[in-house]
Short mmCIF file of C-alpha atoms and ligand atoms in Angstrom, two decimals:
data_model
loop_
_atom_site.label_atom_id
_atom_site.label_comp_id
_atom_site.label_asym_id
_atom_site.label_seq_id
_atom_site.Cartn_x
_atom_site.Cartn_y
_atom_site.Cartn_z
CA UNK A 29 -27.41 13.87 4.85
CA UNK A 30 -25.40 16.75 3.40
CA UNK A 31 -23.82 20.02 4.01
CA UNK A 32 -20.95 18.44 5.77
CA UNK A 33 -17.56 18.59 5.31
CA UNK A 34 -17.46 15.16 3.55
CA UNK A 35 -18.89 13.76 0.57
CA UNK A 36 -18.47 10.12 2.41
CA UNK A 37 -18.98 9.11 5.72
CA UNK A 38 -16.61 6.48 6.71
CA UNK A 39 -13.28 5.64 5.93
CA UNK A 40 -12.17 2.42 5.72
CA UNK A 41 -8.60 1.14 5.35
CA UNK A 42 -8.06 -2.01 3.17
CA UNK A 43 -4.25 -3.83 2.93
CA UNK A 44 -3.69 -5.87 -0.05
CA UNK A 45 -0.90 -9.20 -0.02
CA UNK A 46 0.44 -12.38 -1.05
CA UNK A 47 2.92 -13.51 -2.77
CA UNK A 48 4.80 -11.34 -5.46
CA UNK A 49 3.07 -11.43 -9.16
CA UNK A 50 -0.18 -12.69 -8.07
CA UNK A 51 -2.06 -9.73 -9.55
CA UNK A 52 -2.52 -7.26 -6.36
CA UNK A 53 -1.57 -4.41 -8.16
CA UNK A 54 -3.60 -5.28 -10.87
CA UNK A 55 -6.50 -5.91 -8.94
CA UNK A 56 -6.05 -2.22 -7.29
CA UNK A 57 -5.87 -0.75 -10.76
CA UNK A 58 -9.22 -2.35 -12.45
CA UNK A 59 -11.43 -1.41 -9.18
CA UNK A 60 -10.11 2.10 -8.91
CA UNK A 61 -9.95 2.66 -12.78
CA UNK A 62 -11.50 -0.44 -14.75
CA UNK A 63 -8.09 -0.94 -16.35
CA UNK A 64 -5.91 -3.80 -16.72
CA UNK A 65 -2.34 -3.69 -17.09
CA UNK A 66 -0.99 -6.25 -18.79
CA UNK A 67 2.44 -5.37 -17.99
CA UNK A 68 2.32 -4.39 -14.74
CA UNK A 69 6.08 -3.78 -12.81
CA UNK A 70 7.20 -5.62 -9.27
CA UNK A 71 5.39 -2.58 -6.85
CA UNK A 72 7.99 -1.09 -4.38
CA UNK A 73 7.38 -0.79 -1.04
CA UNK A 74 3.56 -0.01 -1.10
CA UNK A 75 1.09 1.95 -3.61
CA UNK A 76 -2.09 3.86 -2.96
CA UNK A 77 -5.41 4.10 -4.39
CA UNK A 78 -9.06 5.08 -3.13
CA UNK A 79 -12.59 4.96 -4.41
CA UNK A 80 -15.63 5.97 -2.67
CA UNK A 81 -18.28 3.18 -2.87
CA UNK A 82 -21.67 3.41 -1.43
CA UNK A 83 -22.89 0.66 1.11
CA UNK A 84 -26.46 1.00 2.34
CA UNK A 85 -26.96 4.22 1.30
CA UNK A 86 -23.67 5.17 3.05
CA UNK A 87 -20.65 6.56 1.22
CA UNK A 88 -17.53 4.94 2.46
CA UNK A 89 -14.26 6.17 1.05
CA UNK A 90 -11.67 2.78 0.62
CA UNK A 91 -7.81 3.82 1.32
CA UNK A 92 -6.47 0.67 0.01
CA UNK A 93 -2.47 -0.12 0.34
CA UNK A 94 -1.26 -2.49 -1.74
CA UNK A 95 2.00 -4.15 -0.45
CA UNK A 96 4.86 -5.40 -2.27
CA UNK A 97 5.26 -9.17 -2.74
CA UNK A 98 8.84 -9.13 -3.34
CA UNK A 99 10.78 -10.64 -0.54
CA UNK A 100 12.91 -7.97 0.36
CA UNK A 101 9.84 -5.60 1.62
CA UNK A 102 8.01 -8.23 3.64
CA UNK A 103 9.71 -7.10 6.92
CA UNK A 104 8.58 -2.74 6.56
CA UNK A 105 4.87 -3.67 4.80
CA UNK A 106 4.40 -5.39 7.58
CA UNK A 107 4.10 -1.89 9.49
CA UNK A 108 1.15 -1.41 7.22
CA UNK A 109 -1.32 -4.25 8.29
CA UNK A 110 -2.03 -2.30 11.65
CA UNK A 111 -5.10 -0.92 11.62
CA UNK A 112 -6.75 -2.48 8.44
CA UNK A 113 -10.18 -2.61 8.69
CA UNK A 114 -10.19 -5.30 5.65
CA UNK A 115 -7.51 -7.30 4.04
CA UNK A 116 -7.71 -8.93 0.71
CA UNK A 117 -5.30 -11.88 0.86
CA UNK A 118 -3.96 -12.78 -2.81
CA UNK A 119 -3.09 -16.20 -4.87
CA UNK A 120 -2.68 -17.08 -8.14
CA UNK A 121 -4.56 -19.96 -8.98
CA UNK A 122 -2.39 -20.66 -12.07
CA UNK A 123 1.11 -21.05 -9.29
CA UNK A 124 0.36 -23.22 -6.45
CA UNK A 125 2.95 -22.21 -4.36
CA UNK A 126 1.44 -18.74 -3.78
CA UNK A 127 -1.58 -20.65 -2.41
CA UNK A 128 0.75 -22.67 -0.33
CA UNK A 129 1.46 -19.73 0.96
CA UNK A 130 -1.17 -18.47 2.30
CA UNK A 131 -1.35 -20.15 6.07
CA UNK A 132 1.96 -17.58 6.71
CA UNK A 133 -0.30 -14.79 4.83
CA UNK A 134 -2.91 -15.42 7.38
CA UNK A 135 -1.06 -16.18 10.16
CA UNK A 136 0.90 -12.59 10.14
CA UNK A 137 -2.58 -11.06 9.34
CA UNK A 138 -4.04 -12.55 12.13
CA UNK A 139 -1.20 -11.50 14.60
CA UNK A 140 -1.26 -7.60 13.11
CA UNK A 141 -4.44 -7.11 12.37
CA UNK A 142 -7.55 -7.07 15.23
CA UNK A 143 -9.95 -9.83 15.59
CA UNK A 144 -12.86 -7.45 13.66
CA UNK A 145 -10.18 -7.22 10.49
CA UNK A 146 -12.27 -8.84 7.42
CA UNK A 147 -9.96 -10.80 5.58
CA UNK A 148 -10.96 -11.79 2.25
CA UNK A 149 -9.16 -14.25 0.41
CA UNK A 150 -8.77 -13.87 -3.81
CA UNK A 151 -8.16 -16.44 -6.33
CA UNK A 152 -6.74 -14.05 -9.25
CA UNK A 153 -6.28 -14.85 -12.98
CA UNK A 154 -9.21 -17.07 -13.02
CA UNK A 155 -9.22 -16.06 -16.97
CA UNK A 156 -6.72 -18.47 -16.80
CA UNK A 157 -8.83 -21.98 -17.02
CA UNK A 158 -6.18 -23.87 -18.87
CA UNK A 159 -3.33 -23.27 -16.70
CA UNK A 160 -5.23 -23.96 -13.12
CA UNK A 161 -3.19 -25.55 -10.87
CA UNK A 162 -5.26 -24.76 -7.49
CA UNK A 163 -9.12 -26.32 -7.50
CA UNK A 164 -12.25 -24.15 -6.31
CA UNK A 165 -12.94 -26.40 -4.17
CA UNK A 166 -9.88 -26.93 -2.36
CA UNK A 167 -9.59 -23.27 -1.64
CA UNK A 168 -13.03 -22.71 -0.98
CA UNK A 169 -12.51 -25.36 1.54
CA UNK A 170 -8.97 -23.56 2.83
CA UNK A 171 -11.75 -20.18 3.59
CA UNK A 172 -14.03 -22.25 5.43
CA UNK A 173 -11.98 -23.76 7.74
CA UNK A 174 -10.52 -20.34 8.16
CA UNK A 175 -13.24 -18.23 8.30
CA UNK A 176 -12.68 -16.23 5.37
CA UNK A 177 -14.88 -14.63 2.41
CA UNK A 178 -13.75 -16.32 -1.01
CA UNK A 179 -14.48 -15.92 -4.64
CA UNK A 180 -12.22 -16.79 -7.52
CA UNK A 181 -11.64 -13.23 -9.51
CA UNK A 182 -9.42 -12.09 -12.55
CA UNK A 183 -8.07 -8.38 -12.41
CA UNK A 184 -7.73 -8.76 -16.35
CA UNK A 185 -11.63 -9.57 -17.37
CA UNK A 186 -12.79 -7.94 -14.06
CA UNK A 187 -14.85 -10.52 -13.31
CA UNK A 188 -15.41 -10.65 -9.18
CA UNK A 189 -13.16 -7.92 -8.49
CA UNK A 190 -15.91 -5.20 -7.50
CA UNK A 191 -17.25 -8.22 -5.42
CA UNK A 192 -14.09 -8.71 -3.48
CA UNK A 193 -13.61 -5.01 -3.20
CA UNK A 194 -17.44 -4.29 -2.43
CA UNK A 195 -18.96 -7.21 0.24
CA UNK A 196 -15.47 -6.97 1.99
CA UNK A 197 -16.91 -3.17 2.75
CA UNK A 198 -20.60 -4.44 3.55
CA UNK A 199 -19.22 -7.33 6.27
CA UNK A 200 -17.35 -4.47 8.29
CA UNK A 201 -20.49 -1.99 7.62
CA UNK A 202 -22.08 -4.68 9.43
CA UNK A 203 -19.75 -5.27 11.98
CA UNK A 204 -19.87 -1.25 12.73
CA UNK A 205 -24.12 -1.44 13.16
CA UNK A 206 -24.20 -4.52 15.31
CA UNK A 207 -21.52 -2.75 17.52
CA UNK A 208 -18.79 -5.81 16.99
CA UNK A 209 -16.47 -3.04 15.38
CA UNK A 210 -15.88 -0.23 17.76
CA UNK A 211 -15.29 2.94 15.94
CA UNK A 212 -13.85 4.67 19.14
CA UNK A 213 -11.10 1.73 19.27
CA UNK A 214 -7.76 3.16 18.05
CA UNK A 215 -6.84 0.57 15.21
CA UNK A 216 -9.97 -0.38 14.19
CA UNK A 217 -9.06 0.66 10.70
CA UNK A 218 -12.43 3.31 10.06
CA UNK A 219 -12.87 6.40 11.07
CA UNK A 220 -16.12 8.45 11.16
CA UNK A 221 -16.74 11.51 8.90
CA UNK A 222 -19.97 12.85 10.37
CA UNK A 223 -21.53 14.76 7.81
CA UNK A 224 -23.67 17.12 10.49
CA UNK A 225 -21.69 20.20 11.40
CA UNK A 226 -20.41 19.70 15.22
CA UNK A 227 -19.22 17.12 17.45
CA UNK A 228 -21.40 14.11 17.01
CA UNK A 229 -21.68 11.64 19.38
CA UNK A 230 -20.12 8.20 17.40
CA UNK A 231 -21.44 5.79 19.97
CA UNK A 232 -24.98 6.95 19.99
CA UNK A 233 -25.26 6.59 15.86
CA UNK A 234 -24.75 3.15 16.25
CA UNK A 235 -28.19 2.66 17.88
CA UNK A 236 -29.93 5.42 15.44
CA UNK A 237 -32.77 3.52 14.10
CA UNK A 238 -32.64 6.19 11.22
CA UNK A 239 -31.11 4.08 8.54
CA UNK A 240 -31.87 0.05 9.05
CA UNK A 241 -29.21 -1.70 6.50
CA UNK A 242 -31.43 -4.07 4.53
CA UNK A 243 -28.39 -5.93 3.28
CA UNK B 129 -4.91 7.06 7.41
CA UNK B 130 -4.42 9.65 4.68
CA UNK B 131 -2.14 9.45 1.09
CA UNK B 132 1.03 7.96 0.42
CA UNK B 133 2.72 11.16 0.93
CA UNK B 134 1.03 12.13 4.52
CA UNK B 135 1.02 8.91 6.30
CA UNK B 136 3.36 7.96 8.62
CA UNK B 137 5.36 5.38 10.55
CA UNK B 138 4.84 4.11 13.63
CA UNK B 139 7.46 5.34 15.98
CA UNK B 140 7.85 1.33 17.30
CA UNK B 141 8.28 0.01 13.74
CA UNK B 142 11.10 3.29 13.56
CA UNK B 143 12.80 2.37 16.17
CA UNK B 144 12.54 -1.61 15.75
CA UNK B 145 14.27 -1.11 12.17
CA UNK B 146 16.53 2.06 13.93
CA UNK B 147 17.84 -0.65 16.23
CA UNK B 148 18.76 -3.80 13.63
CA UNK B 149 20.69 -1.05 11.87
CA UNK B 150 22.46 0.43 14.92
CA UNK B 151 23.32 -3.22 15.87
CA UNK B 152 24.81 -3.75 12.33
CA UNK B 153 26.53 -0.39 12.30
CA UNK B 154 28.53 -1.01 16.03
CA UNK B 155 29.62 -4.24 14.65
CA UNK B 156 30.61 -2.08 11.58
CA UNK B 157 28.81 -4.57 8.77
CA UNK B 158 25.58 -2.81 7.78
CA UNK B 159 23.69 -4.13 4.78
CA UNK B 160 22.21 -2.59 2.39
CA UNK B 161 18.85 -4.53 3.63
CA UNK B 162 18.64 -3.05 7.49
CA UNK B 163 19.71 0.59 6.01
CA UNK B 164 17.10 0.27 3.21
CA UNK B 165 14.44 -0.90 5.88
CA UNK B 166 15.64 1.97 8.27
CA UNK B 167 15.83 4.64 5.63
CA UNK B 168 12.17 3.44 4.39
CA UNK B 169 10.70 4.14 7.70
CA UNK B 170 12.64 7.26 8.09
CA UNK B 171 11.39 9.05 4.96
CA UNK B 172 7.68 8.21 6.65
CA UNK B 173 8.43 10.16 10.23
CA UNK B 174 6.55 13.03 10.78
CA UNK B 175 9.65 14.61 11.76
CA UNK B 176 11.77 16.58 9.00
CA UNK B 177 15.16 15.69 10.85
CA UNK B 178 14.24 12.38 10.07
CA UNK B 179 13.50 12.33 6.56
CA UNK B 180 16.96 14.22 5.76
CA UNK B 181 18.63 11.16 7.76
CA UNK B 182 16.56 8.50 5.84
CA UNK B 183 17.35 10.69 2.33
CA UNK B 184 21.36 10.85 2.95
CA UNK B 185 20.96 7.09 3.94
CA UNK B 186 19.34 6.07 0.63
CA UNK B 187 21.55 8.71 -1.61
CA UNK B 188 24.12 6.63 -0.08
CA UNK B 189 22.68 3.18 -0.94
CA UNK B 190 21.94 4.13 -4.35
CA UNK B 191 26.33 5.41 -4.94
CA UNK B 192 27.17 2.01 -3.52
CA UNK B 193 24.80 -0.32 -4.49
CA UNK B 194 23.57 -0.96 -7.76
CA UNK B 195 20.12 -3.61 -7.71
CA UNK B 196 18.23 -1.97 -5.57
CA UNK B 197 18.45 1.76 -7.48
CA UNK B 198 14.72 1.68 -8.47
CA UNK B 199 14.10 1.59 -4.96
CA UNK B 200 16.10 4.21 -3.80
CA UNK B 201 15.06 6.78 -6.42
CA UNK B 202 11.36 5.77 -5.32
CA UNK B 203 11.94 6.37 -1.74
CA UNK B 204 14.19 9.66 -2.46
CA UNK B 205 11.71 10.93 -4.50
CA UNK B 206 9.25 10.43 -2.00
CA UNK B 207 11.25 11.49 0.98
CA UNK B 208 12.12 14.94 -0.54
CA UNK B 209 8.49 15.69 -1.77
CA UNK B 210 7.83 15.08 2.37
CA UNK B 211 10.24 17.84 2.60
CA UNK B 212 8.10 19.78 0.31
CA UNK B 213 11.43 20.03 -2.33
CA UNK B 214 9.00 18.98 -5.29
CA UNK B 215 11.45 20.39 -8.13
CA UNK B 216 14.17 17.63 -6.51
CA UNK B 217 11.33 14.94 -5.77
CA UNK B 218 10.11 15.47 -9.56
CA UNK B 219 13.66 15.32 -11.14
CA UNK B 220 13.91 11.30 -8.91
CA UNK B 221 10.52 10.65 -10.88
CA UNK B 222 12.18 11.30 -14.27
CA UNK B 223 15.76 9.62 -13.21
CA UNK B 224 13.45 6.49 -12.83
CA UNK B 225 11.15 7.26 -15.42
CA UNK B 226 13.98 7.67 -17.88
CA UNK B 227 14.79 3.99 -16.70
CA UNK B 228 11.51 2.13 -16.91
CA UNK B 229 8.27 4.39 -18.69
CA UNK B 230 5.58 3.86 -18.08
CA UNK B 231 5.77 2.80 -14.42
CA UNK B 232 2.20 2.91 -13.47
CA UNK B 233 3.35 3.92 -9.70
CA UNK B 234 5.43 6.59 -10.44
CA UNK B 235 3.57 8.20 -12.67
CA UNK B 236 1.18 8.10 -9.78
CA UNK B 237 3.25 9.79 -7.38
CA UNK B 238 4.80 12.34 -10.07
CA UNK B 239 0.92 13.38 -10.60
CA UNK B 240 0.43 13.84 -6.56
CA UNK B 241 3.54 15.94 -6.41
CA UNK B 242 1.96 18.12 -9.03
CA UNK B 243 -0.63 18.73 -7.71
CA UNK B 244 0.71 19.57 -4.37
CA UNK B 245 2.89 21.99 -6.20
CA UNK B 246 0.19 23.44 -8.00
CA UNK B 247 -1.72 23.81 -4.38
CA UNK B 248 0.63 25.08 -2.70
CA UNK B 249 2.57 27.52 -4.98
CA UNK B 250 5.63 27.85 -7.07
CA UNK B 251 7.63 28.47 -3.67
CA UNK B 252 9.32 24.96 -3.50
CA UNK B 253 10.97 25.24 -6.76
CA UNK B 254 12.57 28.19 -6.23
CA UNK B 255 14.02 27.10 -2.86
CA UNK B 256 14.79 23.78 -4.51
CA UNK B 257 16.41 25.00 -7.25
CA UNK B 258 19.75 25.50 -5.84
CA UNK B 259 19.24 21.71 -5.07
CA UNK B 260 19.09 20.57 -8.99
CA UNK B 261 22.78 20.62 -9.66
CA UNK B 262 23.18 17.93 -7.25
CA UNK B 263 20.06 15.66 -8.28
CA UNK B 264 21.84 15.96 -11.86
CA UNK B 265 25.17 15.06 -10.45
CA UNK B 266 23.16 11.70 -9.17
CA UNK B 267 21.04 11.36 -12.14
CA UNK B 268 24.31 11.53 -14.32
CA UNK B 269 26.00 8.47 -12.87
CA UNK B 270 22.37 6.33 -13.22
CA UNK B 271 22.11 7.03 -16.77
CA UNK B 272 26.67 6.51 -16.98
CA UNK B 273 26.35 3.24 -14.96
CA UNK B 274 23.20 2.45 -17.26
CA UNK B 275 24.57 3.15 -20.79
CA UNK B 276 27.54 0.69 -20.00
CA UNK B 277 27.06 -2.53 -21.83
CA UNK B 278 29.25 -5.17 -20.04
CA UNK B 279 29.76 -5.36 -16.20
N1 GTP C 1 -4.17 -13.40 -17.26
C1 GTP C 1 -4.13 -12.63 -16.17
N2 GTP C 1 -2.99 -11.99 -15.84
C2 GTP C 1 -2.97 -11.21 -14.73
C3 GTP C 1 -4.12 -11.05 -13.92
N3 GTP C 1 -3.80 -10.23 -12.90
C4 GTP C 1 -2.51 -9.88 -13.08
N4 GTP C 1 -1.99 -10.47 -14.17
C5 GTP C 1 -0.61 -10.34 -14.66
O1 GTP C 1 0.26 -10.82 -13.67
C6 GTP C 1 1.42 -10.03 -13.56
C7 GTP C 1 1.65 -9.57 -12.14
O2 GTP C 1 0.60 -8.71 -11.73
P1 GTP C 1 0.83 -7.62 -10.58
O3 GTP C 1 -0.49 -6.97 -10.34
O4 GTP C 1 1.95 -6.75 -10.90
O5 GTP C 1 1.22 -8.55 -9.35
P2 GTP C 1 1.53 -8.09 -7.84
O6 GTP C 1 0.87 -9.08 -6.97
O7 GTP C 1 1.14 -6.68 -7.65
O8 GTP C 1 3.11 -8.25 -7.74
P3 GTP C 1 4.12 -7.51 -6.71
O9 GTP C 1 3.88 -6.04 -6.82
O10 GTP C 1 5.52 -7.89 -7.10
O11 GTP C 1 3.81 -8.04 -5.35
C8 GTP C 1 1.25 -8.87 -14.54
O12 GTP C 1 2.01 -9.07 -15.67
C9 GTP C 1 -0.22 -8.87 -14.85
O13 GTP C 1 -0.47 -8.44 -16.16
C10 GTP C 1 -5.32 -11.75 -14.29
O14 GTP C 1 -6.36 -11.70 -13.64
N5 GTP C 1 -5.26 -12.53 -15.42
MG1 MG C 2 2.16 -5.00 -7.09
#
C-alpha cells in the first residue's frame, strides 16, 4: 500500500465544543503535540490542528476544528459542524453548568451533523478530584441514554485524551467497512485518499476482503 | 476540508449572516455582532471580492469598537493572508502579538503564513509593501489606545 500520492488514506474531520474554558483547546494541543498549556487564551473563532493516526493498519489523517466557547461565536462555528465525521462534545467536571449544558450541545449537533456523526462526549480536568462537582456515574448515565462514547479525560496529565481522540476514529472506521457511512455521501465528513495511482472505485473497497479490521 | 487558511464558507451560512446584516443596515442600526459575523464569513469566501468586503468591514470594527480588537486583528490577519498579502497578514500577527505573547493560535497561523511565503516566493511582500504604511497607521492607534491608562 504505497507509491500513492498520500501517506494516509482517509481523512476524517473532527469538531470540538462546549462551553467556553472547558479545556477544548487544551485537549487539541496535548493530542497533536503532548503539551499542556496551562495558560491557555479564550480561542477566537476556530483553530486547527491534524495528526495522522493509524486505525487497522490504515492511516487516517484527523482535521480537527476546535470551536470557540465564548458566546459571541456560537452563531458562525456553527457553520463548522457540517460535515464532521466525529464530534468530541466537552465539560468540565469541576463546573456543573457546562455539563448542564450539554442537552443544547447535543441537540445542535444532532440537527447539523448526519445521523453517522460519532459524537463523543469528554469529561476534562479529571486531575481535578477535589474540586468534582459532576459524578462518573451521572454522566456516564447522560451517554447512555444518549448514545454516546464517554470517558472522563484531563488535557493536563493526558490521561484518556489519545482514547477520546483514537476510538472516536475506530467507531467511524467501522461505520465506513460495514457500509453505514457512505463515503460517496457529500457531508459525510471523510474523504478517500486512494493510495493506487488512478481512479479507484470507492464503493467496491468497501467489500475488499483484503484487509478484515480485527478491532 | 483542508487548513484554516483554504477552507471555506458555505455560500448559505454567507448569505444567512449577509442578510441579518443587510436587515440591520436598511434600518440603519448595525451592530458590531451581525457585521463581525458577516465579515467572519466573508474573509472565508472563495471569492477575493469578498474577502476585501469582509477586511474593510472588520478594519472598520476594529476604529470603532474597542473589545472585540483581538478579534478583528485575527480575522484581518487571516483575511489578507487569503489575499496572499502575507507582509500585511504578518504585521496583524505582531499588532496582536505585541498585545498578548505567546498566543498559542497566532503563533500558529504566523508559522502557516511563513511557510506559504516561503512556498510561494518573496512576490507578496513586494506587492504588499506599499500596503505597510497603512497597517502601521492601524497598528499605531492599538498600541496609542493601549498605552492609555484611564478610560
Ligand atoms: N487542571 C486542569 N486544567 C485544565 C485542563 N484542561 C484545561 N485546563 C485549563 O483550563 C483553562 C481553559 O482551557 P482551554 O483549553 O483554553 O478551554 P477552551 O474550552 O478551549 O475555552 P474556549 O476557547 O474559550 O472555548 C486553561 O487555563 C487550561 O490551562 C485539565 O485537564 N486539567
Ligand atoms: Mg479554546
Amino acid at each position: 500500500m504505497s507509491g500513492g500520492p498520500y501517506n494516509y488514506s482517509y481523512i476524517f474531520k473532527y469538531i470540538i465544543i462546549g462551553d467556553m474554558g472547558v479545556g477544548k483547546s487544551c485537549l487539541l494541543h496535548q493530542f497533536t503535540e503532548k503539551k499542556f498549556m496551562a495558560d491557555c487564551p479564550h480561542t477566537i473563532g476556530v483553530e486547527f490542528g491534524t495528526r495522522i493516526i493509524d486505525v487497522c493498519g490504515q492511516k487516517i489523517k484527523l482535521q480537527i476544528w476546535d470551536t470557540a466557547g465564548q458566546e459571541r461565536f456560537r452563531a458562525v462555528t456553527r457553520s463548522y459542524y457540517r460535515g464532521a465525521a466525529g464530534a468530541l462534545m466537552v465539560y468540565d467536571i469541576t463546573r456543573r453548568s457546562t455539563y448542564n449544558h450539554l442537552s443544547s450541545w447535543l441537540t445542535d449537533t444532532r440537527n447539523l451533523t448526519n445521523p453517522s456523526t460519532v459524537i463523543f462526549l469528554i469529561g476534562n480536568k479529571c486531575d481535578l478530584e477535589a474540586q468534582r462537582d459532576v459524578t462518573y456515574e451521572e454522566a456516564s448515565k447522560f451517554a447512555e441514554e444518549n448514545g454516546l462514547m464517554f470517558v472522563e479525560a484531563s488535557a493536563k496529565t493526558g490521561d484518556n485524551v489519545e482514547e477520546a481522540f483514537l476510538e472516536t476514529a475506530k467507531k467511524i472506521y467501522q461505520s465506513i467497512q460495514d457500509g453505514r457511512l457512505d463515503l460517496n455521501a457529500a457531508e459525510s465528513g471523510v474523504q478517500h485518499k486512494p493510495s493506487t495511482p488512478g481512479r479507484n472505485n470507492l464503493s467496491s473497497d468497501n467489500q475488499g476482503s483484503k484487509d478484515n479490521c480485527s478491532c | 476540508m483542508a487548513d484554516i487558511l483554504s477552507e471555506t464558507v458555505a455560500p448559505a451560512d454567507l448569505k444567512k449572516f449577509e442578510q441579518i446584516y443587510h436587515e440591520q443596515l436598511s434600518s440603519n442600526s448595525v451592530t458590531s455582532k451581525a457585521q463581525f459575523e458577516y465579515a467572519w464569513c466573508l474573509v472565508r469566501s472563495k471569492y477575493s471580492a469578498d474577502i476585501r468586503k469582509g477586511i474593510n468591514l472588520l478594519e472598520d470594527l476594529y476604529n470603532t469598537n474597542q473589545e472585540g480588537h483581538r478579534d478583528y486583528l485575527y480575522y484581518l490577519a487571516l483575511g489578507t493572508a487569503r489575499l496572499k498579502e502575507y507582509s500585511k497578514s504578518l504585521n496583524f500577527c505582531s499588532a496582536f502579538l505585541s498585545v498578548e505573547p505567546g498566543n498559542q493560535q497566532v503563533l500558529s497561523l504566523q508559522q502557516t503564513i511563513k511557510k506559504k511565503l516561503e512556498k510561494e516566493g518573496l512576490k507578496g511582500m513586494a506587492m504588499a509593501g506599499g500596503l505597510v504604511l497603512a497597517v502601521g497607521a492601524l497598528v499605531g492607534v492599538a498600541l496609542a489606545t493601549k498605552g492609555k491608562p484611564s478610560q
